[in-house]
């Protein structure tokens, strides 16, 4: 909701859906992000004139998908895997109307710094890893662990705003107001 508010979008309703977020056996990260976003959008049938927007973010180290850690030990293993290396954050964004579907996957490459044992211990103790794909949220304490990103920052947060705005515009939803008519010069 906060990300959508940044681009001036206020949903009429928020409909949580029960779509299992586990990857299918052998599923590649890009395909997983696409499928999850599509399935979430399809779980809410749009009324005529309505748009349904859904998204899902996947963190991938190579072909390995890093979900939300179930406990501190799993979070520690994920962050040790990401320490000092690049990984990808992929978000599938799906938009549905009563007559058409739009789907986009956005990829951002994130490079983590080498995380010391003391930093890892402190981060795990903070519990900022809870309910976060890959065990971190760039907008939280993990900001000090991220060395660089190549791509959309908002994608890493959870919703690529430029691409989402473009999908909405494709469906006829106006993000920016029409410019005011030019005033005649006197």
mmCIF file of N, CA and C in Angstrom, residues 92-143:
data_model
loop_
_atom_site.group_PDB
_atom_site.id
_atom_site.type_symbol
_atom_site.label_atom_id
_atom_site.label_comp_id
_atom_site.label_asym_id
_atom_site.label_seq_id
_atom_site.Cartn_x
_atom_site.Cartn_y
_atom_site.Cartn_z
ATOM 1 N N UNK A 92 7.138 -10.402 -10.061
ATOM 2 C CA UNK A 92 6.092 -10.549 -11.061
ATOM 3 C C UNK A 92 4.974 -9.585 -10.711
ATOM 4 N N UNK A 93 4.513 -8.822 -11.692
ATOM 5 C CA UNK A 93 3.402 -7.895 -11.495
ATOM 6 C C UNK A 93 2.320 -8.285 -12.495
ATOM 7 N N UNK A 94 1.138 -8.575 -11.979
ATOM 8 C CA UNK A 94 0.011 -8.974 -12.827
ATOM 9 C C UNK A 94 -1.120 -7.977 -12.638
ATOM 10 N N UNK A 95 -1.744 -7.633 -13.754
ATOM 11 C CA UNK A 95 -2.886 -6.722 -13.743
ATOM 12 C C UNK A 95 -3.981 -7.364 -14.571
ATOM 13 N N UNK A 96 -5.201 -7.360 -14.032
ATOM 14 C CA UNK A 96 -6.350 -7.964 -14.725
ATOM 15 C C UNK A 96 -7.501 -6.983 -14.801
ATOM 16 N N UNK A 97 -8.148 -7.010 -15.929
ATOM 17 C CA UNK A 97 -9.457 -6.363 -16.049
ATOM 18 C C UNK A 97 -10.447 -7.485 -16.317
ATOM 19 N N UNK A 98 -11.687 -7.147 -16.555
ATOM 20 C CA UNK A 98 -12.684 -8.180 -16.845
ATOM 21 C C UNK A 98 -12.423 -8.836 -18.198
ATOM 22 N N UNK A 99 -11.625 -8.185 -19.057
ATOM 23 C CA UNK A 99 -11.440 -8.701 -20.412
ATOM 24 C C UNK A 99 -9.992 -8.958 -20.808
ATOM 25 N N UNK A 100 -9.033 -8.541 -19.989
ATOM 26 C CA UNK A 100 -7.639 -8.650 -20.420
ATOM 27 C C UNK A 100 -6.711 -8.822 -19.219
ATOM 28 N N UNK A 101 -5.569 -9.479 -19.472
ATOM 29 C CA UNK A 101 -4.519 -9.643 -18.462
ATOM 30 C C UNK A 101 -3.231 -9.007 -18.969
ATOM 31 N N UNK A 102 -2.479 -8.406 -18.060
ATOM 32 C CA UNK A 102 -1.138 -7.892 -18.346
ATOM 33 C C UNK A 102 -0.205 -8.525 -17.324
ATOM 34 N N UNK A 103 1.033 -8.828 -17.733
ATOM 35 C CA UNK A 103 1.982 -9.480 -16.831
ATOM 36 C C UNK A 103 3.387 -9.014 -17.165
ATOM 37 N N UNK A 104 4.152 -8.719 -16.135
ATOM 38 C CA UNK A 104 5.523 -8.257 -16.328
ATOM 39 C C UNK A 104 6.377 -8.806 -15.196
ATOM 40 N N UNK A 105 7.614 -9.178 -15.495
ATOM 41 C CA UNK A 105 8.575 -9.565 -14.467
ATOM 42 C C UNK A 105 9.736 -8.579 -14.536
ATOM 43 N N UNK A 106 10.084 -8.014 -13.396
ATOM 44 C CA UNK A 106 11.164 -7.032 -13.304
ATOM 45 C C UNK A 106 12.289 -7.643 -12.483
ATOM 46 N N UNK A 107 13.523 -7.486 -12.969
ATOM 47 C CA UNK A 107 14.689 -8.049 -12.291
ATOM 48 C C UNK A 107 15.646 -6.955 -11.867
ATOM 49 N N UNK A 108 16.116 -7.038 -10.640
ATOM 50 C CA UNK A 108 17.138 -6.139 -10.107
ATOM 51 C C UNK A 108 18.261 -7.007 -9.551
ATOM 52 N N UNK A 109 19.494 -6.630 -9.840
ATOM 53 C CA UNK A 109 20.650 -7.351 -9.309
ATOM 54 C C UNK A 109 21.137 -6.600 -8.069
ATOM 55 N N UNK A 110 21.261 -7.331 -6.973
ATOM 56 C CA UNK A 110 21.694 -6.762 -5.698
ATOM 57 C C UNK A 110 23.024 -7.399 -5.322
ATOM 58 N N UNK A 111 23.976 -6.576 -4.888
ATOM 59 C CA UNK A 111 25.256 -7.081 -4.407
ATOM 60 C C UNK A 111 25.363 -6.783 -2.923
ATOM 61 N N UNK A 112 25.539 -7.835 -2.149
ATOM 62 C CA UNK A 112 25.728 -7.684 -0.702
ATOM 63 C C UNK A 112 27.222 -7.523 -0.412
ATOM 64 N N UNK A 113 27.529 -6.760 0.586
ATOM 65 C CA UNK A 113 28.913 -6.687 1.057
ATOM 66 C C UNK A 113 29.234 -7.983 1.790
ATOM 67 N N UNK A 114 30.488 -8.209 2.057
ATOM 68 C CA UNK A 114 30.837 -9.358 2.905
ATOM 69 C C UNK A 114 30.348 -9.043 4.315
ATOM 70 N N UNK A 115 29.531 -9.914 4.830
ATOM 71 C CA UNK A 115 28.915 -9.688 6.134
ATOM 72 C C UNK A 115 29.774 -10.376 7.200
ATOM 73 N N UNK A 116 30.278 -9.600 8.152
ATOM 74 C CA UNK A 116 31.099 -10.179 9.221
ATOM 75 C C UNK A 116 30.224 -11.006 10.162
ATOM 76 N N UNK A 117 30.855 -11.835 10.942
ATOM 77 C CA UNK A 117 30.122 -12.655 11.922
ATOM 78 C C UNK A 117 29.376 -11.773 12.908
ATOM 79 N N UNK A 118 30.013 -10.698 13.361
ATOM 80 C CA UNK A 118 29.373 -9.793 14.322
ATOM 81 C C UNK A 118 28.164 -9.111 13.685
ATOM 82 N N UNK A 119 28.289 -8.672 12.424
ATOM 83 C CA UNK A 119 27.162 -8.037 11.733
ATOM 84 C C UNK A 119 26.017 -9.024 11.547
ATOM 85 N N UNK A 120 26.368 -10.251 11.169
ATOM 86 C CA UNK A 120 25.343 -11.272 10.960
ATOM 87 C C UNK A 120 24.617 -11.582 12.268
ATOM 88 N N UNK A 121 25.385 -11.729 13.352
ATOM 89 C CA UNK A 121 24.769 -11.986 14.659
ATOM 90 C C UNK A 121 23.807 -10.863 15.041
ATOM 91 N N UNK A 122 24.251 -9.613 14.864
ATOM 92 C CA UNK A 122 23.409 -8.465 15.225
ATOM 93 C C UNK A 122 22.159 -8.414 14.356
ATOM 94 N N UNK A 123 22.325 -8.692 13.066
ATOM 95 C CA UNK A 123 21.178 -8.644 12.172
ATOM 96 C C UNK A 123 20.167 -9.731 12.533
ATOM 97 N N UNK A 124 20.639 -10.929 12.770
ATOM 98 C CA UNK A 124 19.745 -12.032 13.145
ATOM 99 C C UNK A 124 19.035 -11.694 14.454
ATOM 100 N N UNK A 125 19.761 -11.145 15.400
ATOM 101 C CA UNK A 125 19.177 -10.784 16.700
ATOM 102 C C UNK A 125 18.110 -9.692 16.548
ATOM 103 N N UNK A 126 18.249 -8.821 15.548
ATOM 104 C CA UNK A 126 17.281 -7.738 15.341
ATOM 105 C C UNK A 126 15.911 -8.266 14.900
ATOM 106 N N UNK A 127 15.897 -9.461 14.349
ATOM 107 C CA UNK A 127 14.698 -10.103 13.798
ATOM 108 C C UNK A 127 14.129 -9.371 12.587
ATOM 109 N N UNK A 128 14.922 -8.510 11.965
ATOM 110 C CA UNK A 128 14.486 -7.794 10.765
ATOM 111 C C UNK A 128 14.384 -8.730 9.559
ATOM 112 N N UNK A 129 14.808 -9.945 9.708
ATOM 113 C CA UNK A 129 14.739 -10.952 8.642
ATOM 114 C C UNK A 129 13.367 -11.623 8.563
ATOM 115 N N UNK A 130 12.570 -11.490 9.594
ATOM 116 C CA UNK A 130 11.281 -12.201 9.656
ATOM 117 C C UNK A 130 10.351 -11.759 8.524
ATOM 118 N N UNK A 131 9.716 -12.760 7.882
ATOM 119 C CA UNK A 131 8.727 -12.546 6.831
ATOM 120 C C UNK A 131 9.288 -11.791 5.622
ATOM 121 N N UNK A 132 10.597 -11.973 5.359
ATOM 122 C CA UNK A 132 11.248 -11.293 4.241
ATOM 123 C C UNK A 132 11.882 -12.330 3.307
ATOM 124 N N UNK A 133 11.545 -12.265 2.040
ATOM 125 C CA UNK A 133 12.169 -13.161 1.057
ATOM 126 C C UNK A 133 13.680 -12.939 1.078
ATOM 127 N N UNK A 134 14.424 -14.029 1.138
ATOM 128 C CA UNK A 134 15.875 -13.941 1.189
ATOM 129 C C UNK A 134 16.411 -13.547 2.548
ATOM 130 N N UNK A 135 15.514 -13.292 3.503
ATOM 131 C CA UNK A 135 15.932 -12.966 4.856
ATOM 132 C C UNK A 135 16.300 -11.509 5.085
ATOM 133 N N UNK A 136 15.932 -10.626 4.162
ATOM 134 C CA UNK A 136 16.250 -9.209 4.380
ATOM 135 C C UNK A 136 15.260 -8.315 3.659
ATOM 136 N N UNK A 137 15.212 -7.062 4.110
ATOM 137 C CA UNK A 137 14.440 -6.012 3.454
ATOM 138 C C UNK A 137 15.374 -4.822 3.282
ATOM 139 N N UNK A 138 15.593 -4.412 2.048
ATOM 140 C CA UNK A 138 16.545 -3.336 1.769
ATOM 141 C C UNK A 138 16.142 -2.029 2.450
ATOM 142 N N UNK A 139 14.845 -1.841 2.704
ATOM 143 C CA UNK A 139 14.373 -0.609 3.328
ATOM 144 C C UNK A 139 14.501 -0.656 4.846
ATOM 145 N N UNK A 140 15.032 -1.747 5.380
ATOM 146 C CA UNK A 140 15.226 -1.891 6.817
ATOM 147 C C UNK A 140 16.700 -1.866 7.170
ATOM 148 N N UNK A 141 17.046 -2.583 8.238
ATOM 149 C CA UNK A 141 18.432 -2.634 8.694
ATOM 150 C C UNK A 141 19.380 -3.195 7.646
ATOM 151 N N UNK A 142 18.873 -4.026 6.760
ATOM 152 C CA UNK A 142 19.729 -4.636 5.737
ATOM 153 C C UNK A 142 20.306 -3.613 4.770
ATOM 154 N N UNK A 143 19.832 -2.384 4.811
ATOM 155 C CA UNK A 143 20.391 -1.344 3.945
ATOM 156 C C UNK A 143 21.902 -1.228 4.141
#
